[in-house]
Amino acid sequence: MTLKYSVLNMILFHLGNLFS
């Protein structure tokens, strides 16, 4: 897993929490 992918995954995870 690359660093870029990790960052994108983390951002998507936080966005999901905000809109849940």
mmCIF file with all atom_site columns, N, CA and C in Angstrom:
data_model
loop_
_atom_site.group_PDB
_atom_site.id
_atom_site.type_symbol
_atom_site.label_atom_id
_atom_site.label_alt_id
_atom_site.label_comp_id
_atom_site.label_asym_id
_atom_site.label_entity_id
_atom_site.label_seq_id
_atom_site.pdbx_PDB_ins_code
_atom_site.Cartn_x
_atom_site.Cartn_y
_atom_site.Cartn_z
_atom_site.occupancy
_atom_site.B_iso_or_equiv
_atom_site.pdbx_formal_charge
_atom_site.auth_seq_id
_atom_site.auth_comp_id
_atom_site.auth_asym_id
_atom_site.auth_atom_id
_atom_site.pdbx_PDB_model_num
ATOM 1  N N  . MET A 1 1  ? 0.856   -1.200 0.000  1.00 0.00 ? 1  MET A N  1
ATOM 2  C CA . MET A 1 1  ? 0.000   0.000  0.000  1.00 0.00 ? 1  MET A CA 1
ATOM 3  C C  . MET A 1 1  ? 0.889   1.246  0.000  1.00 0.00 ? 1  MET A C  1
ATOM 4  N N  . THR A 1 2  ? 0.680   2.099  -0.966 1.00 0.00 ? 2  THR A N  1
ATOM 5  C CA . THR A 1 2  ? 1.505   3.300  -1.070 1.00 0.00 ? 2  THR A CA 1
ATOM 6  C C  . THR A 1 2  ? 1.007   4.386  -0.127 1.00 0.00 ? 2  THR A C  1
ATOM 7  N N  . LEU A 1 3  ? 1.866   5.352  0.152  1.00 0.00 ? 3  LEU A N  1
ATOM 8  C CA . LEU A 1 3  ? 1.499   6.444  1.057  1.00 0.00 ? 3  LEU A CA 1
ATOM 9  C C  . LEU A 1 3  ? 0.316   7.234  0.500  1.00 0.00 ? 3  LEU A C  1
ATOM 10 N N  . LYS A 1 4  ? 0.338   7.491  -0.805 1.00 0.00 ? 4  LYS A N  1
ATOM 11 C CA . LYS A 1 4  ? -0.742  8.252  -1.435 1.00 0.00 ? 4  LYS A CA 1
ATOM 12 C C  . LYS A 1 4  ? -2.083  7.555  -1.245 1.00 0.00 ? 4  LYS A C  1
ATOM 13 N N  . TYR A 1 5  ? -2.090  6.219  -1.436 1.00 0.00 ? 5  TYR A N  1
ATOM 14 C CA . TYR A 1 5  ? -3.327  5.466  -1.278 1.00 0.00 ? 5  TYR A CA 1
ATOM 15 C C  . TYR A 1 5  ? -3.806  5.520  0.171  1.00 0.00 ? 5  TYR A C  1
ATOM 16 N N  . SER A 1 6  ? -2.850  5.464  1.106  1.00 0.00 ? 6  SER A N  1
ATOM 17 C CA . SER A 1 6  ? -3.198  5.513  2.527  1.00 0.00 ? 6  SER A CA 1
ATOM 18 C C  . SER A 1 6  ? -3.867  6.844  2.867  1.00 0.00 ? 6  SER A C  1
ATOM 19 N N  . VAL A 1 7  ? -3.323  7.933  2.335  1.00 0.00 ? 7  VAL A N  1
ATOM 20 C CA . VAL A 1 7  ? -3.883  9.261  2.591  1.00 0.00 ? 7  VAL A CA 1
ATOM 21 C C  . VAL A 1 7  ? -5.290  9.369  2.011  1.00 0.00 ? 7  VAL A C  1
ATOM 22 N N  . LEU A 1 8  ? -5.482  8.921  0.775  1.00 0.00 ? 8  LEU A N  1
ATOM 23 C CA . LEU A 1 8  ? -6.805  8.981  0.160  1.00 0.00 ? 8  LEU A CA 1
ATOM 24 C C  . LEU A 1 8  ? -7.807  8.151  0.949  1.00 0.00 ? 8  LEU A C  1
ATOM 25 N N  . ASN A 1 9  ? -7.378  6.962  1.373  1.00 0.00 ? 9  ASN A N  1
ATOM 26 C CA . ASN A 1 9  ? -8.262  6.085  2.135  1.00 0.00 ? 9  ASN A CA 1
ATOM 27 C C  . ASN A 1 9  ? -8.660  6.743  3.452  1.00 0.00 ? 9  ASN A C  1
ATOM 28 N N  . MET A 1 10 ? -7.699  7.404  4.098  1.00 0.00 ? 10 MET A N  1
ATOM 29 C CA . MET A 1 10 ? -7.972  8.074  5.367  1.00 0.00 ? 10 MET A CA 1
ATOM 30 C C  . MET A 1 10 ? -8.963  9.225  5.174  1.00 0.00 ? 10 MET A C  1
ATOM 31 N N  . ILE A 1 11 ? -8.778  9.997  4.099  1.00 0.00 ? 11 ILE A N  1
ATOM 32 C CA . ILE A 1 11 ? -9.685  11.107 3.805  1.00 0.00 ? 11 ILE A CA 1
ATOM 33 C C  . ILE A 1 11 ? -11.101 10.591 3.571  1.00 0.00 ? 11 ILE A C  1
ATOM 34 N N  . LEU A 1 12 ? -11.229 9.531  2.760  1.00 0.00 ? 12 LEU A N  1
ATOM 35 C CA . LEU A 1 12 ? -12.550 8.972  2.487  1.00 0.00 ? 12 LEU A CA 1
ATOM 36 C C  . LEU A 1 12 ? -13.199 8.469  3.769  1.00 0.00 ? 12 LEU A C  1
ATOM 37 N N  . PHE A 1 13 ? -12.397 7.884  4.648  1.00 0.00 ? 13 PHE A N  1
ATOM 38 C CA . PHE A 1 13 ? -12.917 7.378  5.917  1.00 0.00 ? 13 PHE A CA 1
ATOM 39 C C  . PHE A 1 13 ? -13.470 8.527  6.756  1.00 0.00 ? 13 PHE A C  1
ATOM 40 N N  . HIS A 1 14 ? -12.759 9.635  6.834  1.00 0.00 ? 14 HIS A N  1
ATOM 41 C CA . HIS A 1 14 ? -13.209 10.776 7.618  1.00 0.00 ? 14 HIS A CA 1
ATOM 42 C C  . HIS A 1 14 ? -14.437 11.424 6.991  1.00 0.00 ? 14 HIS A C  1
ATOM 43 N N  . LEU A 1 15 ? -14.484 11.507 5.663  1.00 0.00 ? 15 LEU A N  1
ATOM 44 C CA . LEU A 1 15 ? -15.660 12.065 5.004  1.00 0.00 ? 15 LEU A CA 1
ATOM 45 C C  . LEU A 1 15 ? -16.883 11.211 5.304  1.00 0.00 ? 15 LEU A C  1
ATOM 46 N N  . GLY A 1 16 ? -16.694 9.884  5.312  1.00 0.00 ? 16 GLY A N  1
ATOM 47 C CA . GLY A 1 16 ? -17.797 8.971  5.616  1.00 0.00 ? 16 GLY A CA 1
ATOM 48 C C  . GLY A 1 16 ? -18.326 9.222  7.019  1.00 0.00 ? 16 GLY A C  1
ATOM 49 N N  . ASN A 1 17 ? -17.431 9.481  7.963  1.00 0.00 ? 17 ASN A N  1
ATOM 50 C CA . ASN A 1 17 ? -17.857 9.745  9.338  1.00 0.00 ? 17 ASN A CA 1
ATOM 51 C C  . ASN A 1 17 ? -18.609 11.072 9.436  1.00 0.00 ? 17 ASN A C  1
ATOM 52 N N  . LEU A 1 18 ? -18.191 12.061 8.671  1.00 0.00 ? 18 LEU A N  1
ATOM 53 C CA . LEU A 1 18 ? -18.847 13.364 8.712  1.00 0.00 ? 18 LEU A CA 1
ATOM 54 C C  . LEU A 1 18 ? -20.270 13.292 8.169  1.00 0.00 ? 18 LEU A C  1
ATOM 55 N N  . PHE A 1 19 ? -20.470 12.512 7.102  1.00 0.00 ? 19 PHE A N  1
ATOM 56 C CA . PHE A 1 19 ? -21.775 12.449 6.454  1.00 0.00 ? 19 PHE A CA 1
ATOM 57 C C  . PHE A 1 19 ? -22.667 11.332 6.972  1.00 0.00 ? 19 PHE A C  1
ATOM 58 N N  . SER A 1 20 ? -22.160 10.503 7.881  1.00 0.00 ? 20 SER A N  1
ATOM 59 C CA . SER A 1 20 ? -22.964 9.389  8.389  1.00 0.00 ? 20 SER A CA 1
ATOM 60 C C  . SER A 1 20 ? -24.007 9.880  9.403  1.00 0.00 ? 20 SER A C  1
#
